[in-house]
mmCIF file of C-alpha atoms in Angstrom:
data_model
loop_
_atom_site.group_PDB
_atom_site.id
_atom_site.type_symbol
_atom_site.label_atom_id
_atom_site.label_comp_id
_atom_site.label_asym_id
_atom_site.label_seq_id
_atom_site.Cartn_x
_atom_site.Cartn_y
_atom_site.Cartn_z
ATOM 1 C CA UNK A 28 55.695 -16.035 -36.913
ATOM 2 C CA UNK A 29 54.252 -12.455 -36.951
ATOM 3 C CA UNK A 30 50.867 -11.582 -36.105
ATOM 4 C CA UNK A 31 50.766 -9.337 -39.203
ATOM 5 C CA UNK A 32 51.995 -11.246 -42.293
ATOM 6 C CA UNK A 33 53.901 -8.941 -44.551
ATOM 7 C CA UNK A 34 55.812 -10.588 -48.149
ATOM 8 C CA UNK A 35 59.951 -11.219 -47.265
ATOM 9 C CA UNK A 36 60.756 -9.421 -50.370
ATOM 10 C CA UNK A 37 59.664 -7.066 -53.255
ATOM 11 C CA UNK A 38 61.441 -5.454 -56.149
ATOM 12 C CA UNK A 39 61.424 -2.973 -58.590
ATOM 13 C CA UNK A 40 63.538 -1.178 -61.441
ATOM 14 C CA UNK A 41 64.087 2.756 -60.452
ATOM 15 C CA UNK A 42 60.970 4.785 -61.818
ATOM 16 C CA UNK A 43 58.724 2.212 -61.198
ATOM 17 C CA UNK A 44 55.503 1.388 -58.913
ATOM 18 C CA UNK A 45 55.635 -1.251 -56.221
ATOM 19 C CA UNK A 46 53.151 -1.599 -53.502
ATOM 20 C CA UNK A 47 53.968 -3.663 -49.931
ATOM 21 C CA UNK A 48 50.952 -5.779 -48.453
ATOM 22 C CA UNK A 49 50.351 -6.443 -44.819
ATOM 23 C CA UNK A 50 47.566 -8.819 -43.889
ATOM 24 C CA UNK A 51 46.205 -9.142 -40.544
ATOM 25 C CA UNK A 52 43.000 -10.575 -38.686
ATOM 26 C CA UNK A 53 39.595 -9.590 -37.318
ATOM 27 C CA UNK A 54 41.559 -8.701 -34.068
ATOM 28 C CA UNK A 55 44.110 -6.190 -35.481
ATOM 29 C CA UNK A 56 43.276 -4.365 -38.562
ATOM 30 C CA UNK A 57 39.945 -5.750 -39.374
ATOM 31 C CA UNK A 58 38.993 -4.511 -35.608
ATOM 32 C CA UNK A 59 39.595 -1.140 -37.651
ATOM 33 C CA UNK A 60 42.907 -0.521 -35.754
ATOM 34 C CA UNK A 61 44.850 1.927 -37.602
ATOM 35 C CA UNK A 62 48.036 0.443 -39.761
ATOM 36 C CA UNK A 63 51.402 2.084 -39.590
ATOM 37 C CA UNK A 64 54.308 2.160 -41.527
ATOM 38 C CA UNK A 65 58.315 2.145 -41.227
ATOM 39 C CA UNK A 66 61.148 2.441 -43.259
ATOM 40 C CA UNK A 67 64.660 1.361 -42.017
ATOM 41 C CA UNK A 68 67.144 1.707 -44.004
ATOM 42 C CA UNK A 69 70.474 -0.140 -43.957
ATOM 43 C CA UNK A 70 72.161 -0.287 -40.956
ATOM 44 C CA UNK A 71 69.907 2.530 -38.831
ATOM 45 C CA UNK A 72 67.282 2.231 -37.029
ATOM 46 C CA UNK A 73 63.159 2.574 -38.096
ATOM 47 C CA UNK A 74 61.901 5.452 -39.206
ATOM 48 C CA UNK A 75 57.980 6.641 -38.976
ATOM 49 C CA UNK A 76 56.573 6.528 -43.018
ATOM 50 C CA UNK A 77 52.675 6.332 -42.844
ATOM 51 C CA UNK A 78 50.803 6.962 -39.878
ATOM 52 C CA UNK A 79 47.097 6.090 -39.187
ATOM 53 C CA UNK A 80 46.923 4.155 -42.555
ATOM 54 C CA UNK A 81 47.412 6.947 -45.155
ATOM 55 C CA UNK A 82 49.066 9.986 -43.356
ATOM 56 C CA UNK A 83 52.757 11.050 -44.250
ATOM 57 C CA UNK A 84 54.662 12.742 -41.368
ATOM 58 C CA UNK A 85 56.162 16.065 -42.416
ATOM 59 C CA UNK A 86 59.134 15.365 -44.561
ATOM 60 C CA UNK A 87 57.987 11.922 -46.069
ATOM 61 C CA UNK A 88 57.832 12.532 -49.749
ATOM 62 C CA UNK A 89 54.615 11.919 -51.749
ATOM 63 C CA UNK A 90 55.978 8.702 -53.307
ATOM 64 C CA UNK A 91 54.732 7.017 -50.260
ATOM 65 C CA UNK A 92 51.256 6.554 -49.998
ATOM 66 C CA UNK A 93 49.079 3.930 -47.560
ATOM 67 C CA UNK A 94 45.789 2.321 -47.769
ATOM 68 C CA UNK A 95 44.009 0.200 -45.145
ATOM 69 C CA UNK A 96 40.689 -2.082 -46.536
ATOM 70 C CA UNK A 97 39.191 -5.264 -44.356
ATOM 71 C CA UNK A 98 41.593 -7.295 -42.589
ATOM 72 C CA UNK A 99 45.026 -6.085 -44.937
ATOM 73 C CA UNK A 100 46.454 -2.621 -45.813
ATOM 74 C CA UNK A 101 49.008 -1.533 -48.206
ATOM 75 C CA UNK A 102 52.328 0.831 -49.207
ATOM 76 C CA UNK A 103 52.754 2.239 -52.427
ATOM 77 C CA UNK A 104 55.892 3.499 -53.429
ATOM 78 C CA UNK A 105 56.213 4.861 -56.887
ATOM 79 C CA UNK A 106 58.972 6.724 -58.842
ATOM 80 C CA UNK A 107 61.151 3.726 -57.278
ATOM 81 C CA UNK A 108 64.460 5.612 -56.595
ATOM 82 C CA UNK A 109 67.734 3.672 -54.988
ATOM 83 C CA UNK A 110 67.463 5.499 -51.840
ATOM 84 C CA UNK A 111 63.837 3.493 -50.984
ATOM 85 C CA UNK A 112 66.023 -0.255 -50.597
ATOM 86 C CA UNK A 113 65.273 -0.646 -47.439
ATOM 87 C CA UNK A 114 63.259 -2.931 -44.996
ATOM 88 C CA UNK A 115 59.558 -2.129 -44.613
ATOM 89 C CA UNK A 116 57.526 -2.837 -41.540
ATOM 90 C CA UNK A 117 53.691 -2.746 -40.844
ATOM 91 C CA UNK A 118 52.289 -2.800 -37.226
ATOM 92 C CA UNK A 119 48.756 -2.178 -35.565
ATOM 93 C CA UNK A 120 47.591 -3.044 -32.522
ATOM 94 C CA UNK A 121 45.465 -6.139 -31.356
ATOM 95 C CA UNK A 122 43.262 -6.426 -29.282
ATOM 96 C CA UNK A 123 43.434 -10.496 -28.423
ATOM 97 C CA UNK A 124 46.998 -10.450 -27.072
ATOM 98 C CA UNK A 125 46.264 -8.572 -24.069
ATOM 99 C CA UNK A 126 46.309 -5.225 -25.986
ATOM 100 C CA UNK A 127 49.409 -5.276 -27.506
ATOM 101 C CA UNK A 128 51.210 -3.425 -30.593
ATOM 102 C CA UNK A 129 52.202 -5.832 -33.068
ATOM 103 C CA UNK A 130 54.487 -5.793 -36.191
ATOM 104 C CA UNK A 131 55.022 -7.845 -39.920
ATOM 105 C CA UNK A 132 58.023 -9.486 -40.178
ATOM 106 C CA UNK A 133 59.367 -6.943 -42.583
ATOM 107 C CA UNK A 134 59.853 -6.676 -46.431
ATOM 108 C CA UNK A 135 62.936 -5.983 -47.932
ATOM 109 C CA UNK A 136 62.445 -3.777 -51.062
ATOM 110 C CA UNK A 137 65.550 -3.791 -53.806
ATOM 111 C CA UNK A 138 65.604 -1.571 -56.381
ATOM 112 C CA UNK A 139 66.870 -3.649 -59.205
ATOM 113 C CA UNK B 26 62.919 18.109 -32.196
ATOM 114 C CA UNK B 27 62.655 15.129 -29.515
ATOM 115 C CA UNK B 28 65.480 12.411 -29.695
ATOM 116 C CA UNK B 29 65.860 9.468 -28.047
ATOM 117 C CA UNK B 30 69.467 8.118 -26.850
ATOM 118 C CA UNK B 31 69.991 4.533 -25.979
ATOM 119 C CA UNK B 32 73.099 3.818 -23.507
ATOM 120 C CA UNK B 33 74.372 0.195 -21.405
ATOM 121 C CA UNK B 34 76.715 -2.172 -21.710
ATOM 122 C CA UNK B 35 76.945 -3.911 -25.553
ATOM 123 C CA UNK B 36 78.115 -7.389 -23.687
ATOM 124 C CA UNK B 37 76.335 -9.223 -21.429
ATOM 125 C CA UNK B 38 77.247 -12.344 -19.708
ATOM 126 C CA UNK B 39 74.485 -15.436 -19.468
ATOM 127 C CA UNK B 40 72.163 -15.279 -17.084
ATOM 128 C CA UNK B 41 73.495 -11.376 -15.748
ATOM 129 C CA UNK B 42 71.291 -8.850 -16.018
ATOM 130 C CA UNK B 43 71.281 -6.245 -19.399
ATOM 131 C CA UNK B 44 70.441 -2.918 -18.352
ATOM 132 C CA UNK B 45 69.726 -0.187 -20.437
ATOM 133 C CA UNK B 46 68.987 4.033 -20.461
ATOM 134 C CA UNK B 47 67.505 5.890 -23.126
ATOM 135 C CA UNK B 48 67.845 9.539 -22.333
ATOM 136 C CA UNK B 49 65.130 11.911 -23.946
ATOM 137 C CA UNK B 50 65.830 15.608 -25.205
ATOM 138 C CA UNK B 51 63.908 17.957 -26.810
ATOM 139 C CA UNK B 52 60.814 16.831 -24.925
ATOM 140 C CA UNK B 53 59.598 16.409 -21.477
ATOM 141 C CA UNK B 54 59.051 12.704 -20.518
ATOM 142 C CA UNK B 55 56.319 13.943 -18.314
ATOM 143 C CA UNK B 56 54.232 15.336 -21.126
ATOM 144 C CA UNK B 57 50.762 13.714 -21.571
ATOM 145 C CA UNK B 58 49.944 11.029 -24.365
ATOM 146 C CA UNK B 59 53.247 9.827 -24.993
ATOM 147 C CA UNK B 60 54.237 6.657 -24.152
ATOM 148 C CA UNK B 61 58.316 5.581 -23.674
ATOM 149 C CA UNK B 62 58.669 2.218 -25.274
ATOM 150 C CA UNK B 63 61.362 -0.768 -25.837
ATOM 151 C CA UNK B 64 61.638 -2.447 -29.138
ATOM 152 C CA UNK B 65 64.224 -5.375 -29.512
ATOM 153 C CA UNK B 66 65.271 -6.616 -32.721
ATOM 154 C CA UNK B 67 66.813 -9.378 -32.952
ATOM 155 C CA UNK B 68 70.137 -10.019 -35.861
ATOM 156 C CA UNK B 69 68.276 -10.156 -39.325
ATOM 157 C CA UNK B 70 65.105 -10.465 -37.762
ATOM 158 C CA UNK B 71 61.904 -8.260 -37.342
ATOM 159 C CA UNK B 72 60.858 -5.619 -34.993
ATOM 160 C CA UNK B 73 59.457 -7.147 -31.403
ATOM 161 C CA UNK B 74 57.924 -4.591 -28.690
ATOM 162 C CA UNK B 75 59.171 -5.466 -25.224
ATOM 163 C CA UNK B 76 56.745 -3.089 -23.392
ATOM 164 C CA UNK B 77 56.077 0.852 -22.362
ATOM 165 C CA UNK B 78 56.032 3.017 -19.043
ATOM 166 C CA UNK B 79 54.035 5.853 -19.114
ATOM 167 C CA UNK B 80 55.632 8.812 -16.526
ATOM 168 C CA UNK B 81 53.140 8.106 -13.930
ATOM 169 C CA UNK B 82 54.906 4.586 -13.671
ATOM 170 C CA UNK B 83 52.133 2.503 -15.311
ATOM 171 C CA UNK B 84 53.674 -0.326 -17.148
ATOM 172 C CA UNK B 85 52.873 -2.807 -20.298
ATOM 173 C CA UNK B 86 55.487 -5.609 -20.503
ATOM 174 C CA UNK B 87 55.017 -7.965 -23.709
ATOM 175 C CA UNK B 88 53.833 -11.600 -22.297
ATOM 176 C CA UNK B 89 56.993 -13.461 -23.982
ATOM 177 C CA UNK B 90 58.856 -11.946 -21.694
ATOM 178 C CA UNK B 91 57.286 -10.242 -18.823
ATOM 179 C CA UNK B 92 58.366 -12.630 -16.307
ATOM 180 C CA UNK B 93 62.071 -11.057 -16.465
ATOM 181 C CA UNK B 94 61.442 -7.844 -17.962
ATOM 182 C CA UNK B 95 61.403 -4.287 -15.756
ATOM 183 C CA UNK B 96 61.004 -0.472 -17.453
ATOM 184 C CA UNK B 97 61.336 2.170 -14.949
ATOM 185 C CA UNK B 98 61.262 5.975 -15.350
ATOM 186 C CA UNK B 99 63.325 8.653 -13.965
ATOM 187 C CA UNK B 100 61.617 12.382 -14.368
ATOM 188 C CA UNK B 101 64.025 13.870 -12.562
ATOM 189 C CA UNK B 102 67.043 12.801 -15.425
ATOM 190 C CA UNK B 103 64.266 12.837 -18.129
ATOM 191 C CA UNK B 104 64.799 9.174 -18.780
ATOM 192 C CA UNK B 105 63.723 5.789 -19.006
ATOM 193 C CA UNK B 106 64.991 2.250 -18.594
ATOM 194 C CA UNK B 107 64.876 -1.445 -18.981
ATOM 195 C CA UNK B 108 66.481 -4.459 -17.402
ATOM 196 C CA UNK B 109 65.835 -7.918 -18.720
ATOM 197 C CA UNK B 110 67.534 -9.968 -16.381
ATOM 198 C CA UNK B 111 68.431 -14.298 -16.607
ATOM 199 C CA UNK B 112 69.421 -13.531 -20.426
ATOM 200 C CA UNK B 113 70.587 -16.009 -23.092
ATOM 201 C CA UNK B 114 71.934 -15.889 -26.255
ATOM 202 C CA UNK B 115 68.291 -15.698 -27.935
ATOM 203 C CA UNK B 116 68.391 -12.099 -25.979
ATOM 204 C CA UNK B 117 71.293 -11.158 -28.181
ATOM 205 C CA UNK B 118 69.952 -8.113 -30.754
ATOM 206 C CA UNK B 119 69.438 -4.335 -31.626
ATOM 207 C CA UNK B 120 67.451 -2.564 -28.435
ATOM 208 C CA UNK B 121 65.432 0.721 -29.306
ATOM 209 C CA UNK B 122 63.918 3.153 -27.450
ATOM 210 C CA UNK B 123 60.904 5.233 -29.095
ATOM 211 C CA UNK B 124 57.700 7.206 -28.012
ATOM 212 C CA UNK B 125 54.899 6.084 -28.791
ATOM 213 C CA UNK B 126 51.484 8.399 -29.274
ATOM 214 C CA UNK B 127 49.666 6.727 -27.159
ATOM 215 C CA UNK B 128 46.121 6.533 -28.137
ATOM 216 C CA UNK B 129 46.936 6.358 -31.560
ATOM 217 C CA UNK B 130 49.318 3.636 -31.537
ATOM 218 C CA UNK B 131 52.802 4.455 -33.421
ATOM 219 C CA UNK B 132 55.942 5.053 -32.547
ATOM 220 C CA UNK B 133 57.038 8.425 -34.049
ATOM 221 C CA UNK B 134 60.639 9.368 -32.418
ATOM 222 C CA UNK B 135 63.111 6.378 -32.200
ATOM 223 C CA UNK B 136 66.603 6.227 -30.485
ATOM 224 C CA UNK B 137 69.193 5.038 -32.665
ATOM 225 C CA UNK B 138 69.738 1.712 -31.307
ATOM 226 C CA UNK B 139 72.026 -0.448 -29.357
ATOM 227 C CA UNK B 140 73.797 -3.794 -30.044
ATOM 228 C CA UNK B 141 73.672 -6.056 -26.673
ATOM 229 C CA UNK B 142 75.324 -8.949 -27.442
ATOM 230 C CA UNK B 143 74.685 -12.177 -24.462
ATOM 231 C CA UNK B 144 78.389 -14.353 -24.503
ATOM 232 C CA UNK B 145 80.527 -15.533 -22.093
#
């Protein structure tokens, strides 16, 4: 069971808006630890998408977006395109675990 | 552009030892705020952070599994590495090296990962 509780799946039809939730606790994300994204697509490994809740590393396209509010933060993808099907992990850090990074379990996005 | 190479055996008896190298190019493992990091994940499972060395030889091993786990650094070969020793089948998964911005808490470069499969 992950410390940061993400939804196993999501789907959308190509063009359209979904958005990814990740809810945490009072000692990860509601401590105002940043949130961080990754996208790993099939077979390969993760890939940085959204750093320090909302900020796109050069090359991430606009589509992507993150926002961070109490104890959960989000990722919106819109204009839904077949490349995005992918898994989808959050992680922060928290500080009751000894100081440790932790991750969601990962959402699988299909673009129907 | 930093990348991050993963090398070891991919099969591992029960209770050996798996030992692993991730080579870094492109960047000096020396260079301040970076930390090198292992991330296991395990067959159709999610990401799980094993622990970090930082060049100076400062360690973080994850609690699960500190108790067998051991990263060391070599500056000299710009490279780090991880043994996990007394393994079982549960240790069977995808091993990643990354660098993590220390400080800010993500991993930004990634390796491309390595199957290590535990069987007899």
């Amino acid at each position: 069971q992950s410390v940061l509780t993400q939804p196993p799946s999501v789907s959308g039809a190509p063009g359209q808006r979904v958005t990814i939730s990740c809810t945490g606790s009072s000692s990860n994300i509601g401590a105002g630890y940043d949130v961080h994204w990754y996208q790993q697509l099939p077979g390969t490994a993760p890939k940085l998408l959204i750093y320090g809740n909302s900020n796109r590393p050069s090359g991430v396209p606009d589509r992507f977006s993150g926002s961070k509010s109490g104890t959960s933060a989000s990722l919106a993808i819109t204009g839904l395109q077949a490349v995005d099907e992918a898994d989808y992990y959050c992680q922060s850090y928290d500080s009751s675990l000894s100081g440790s990074w932790v991750f969601g379990g990962g959402t699988k996005l299909t673009v129907l | 552009q930093v990348q991050l190479q993963e090398s070891g055996p991919g099969l591992v008896k029960p209770s050996q030892t798996l030992s692993l190298t991730c080579a870094v190019s492109g960047d000096s493992i020396i260079s301040s705020g970076y930390y090198w990091s292992w991330i296991r994940q395990r067959p159709g499972k999610g990401l799980e952070l094993i622990g970090y060395i930082y060049y100076s030889g400062s360690t973080y091993y994850t609690s699960s599994l500190k108790s067998r786990v051991t990263i060391s650094v070599d500056t000299s070969n710009n490279q780090f590495s991880l043994k996990l020793n007394s393994v079982t089948a549960a240790d069977t998964a995808f091993y990643y090296c990354a660098r993590e911005v220390h400080g800010d808490y993500y991993f930004d470069c990634w390796g491309q990962g390595t199957l290590v499969i535990v069987s007899s």
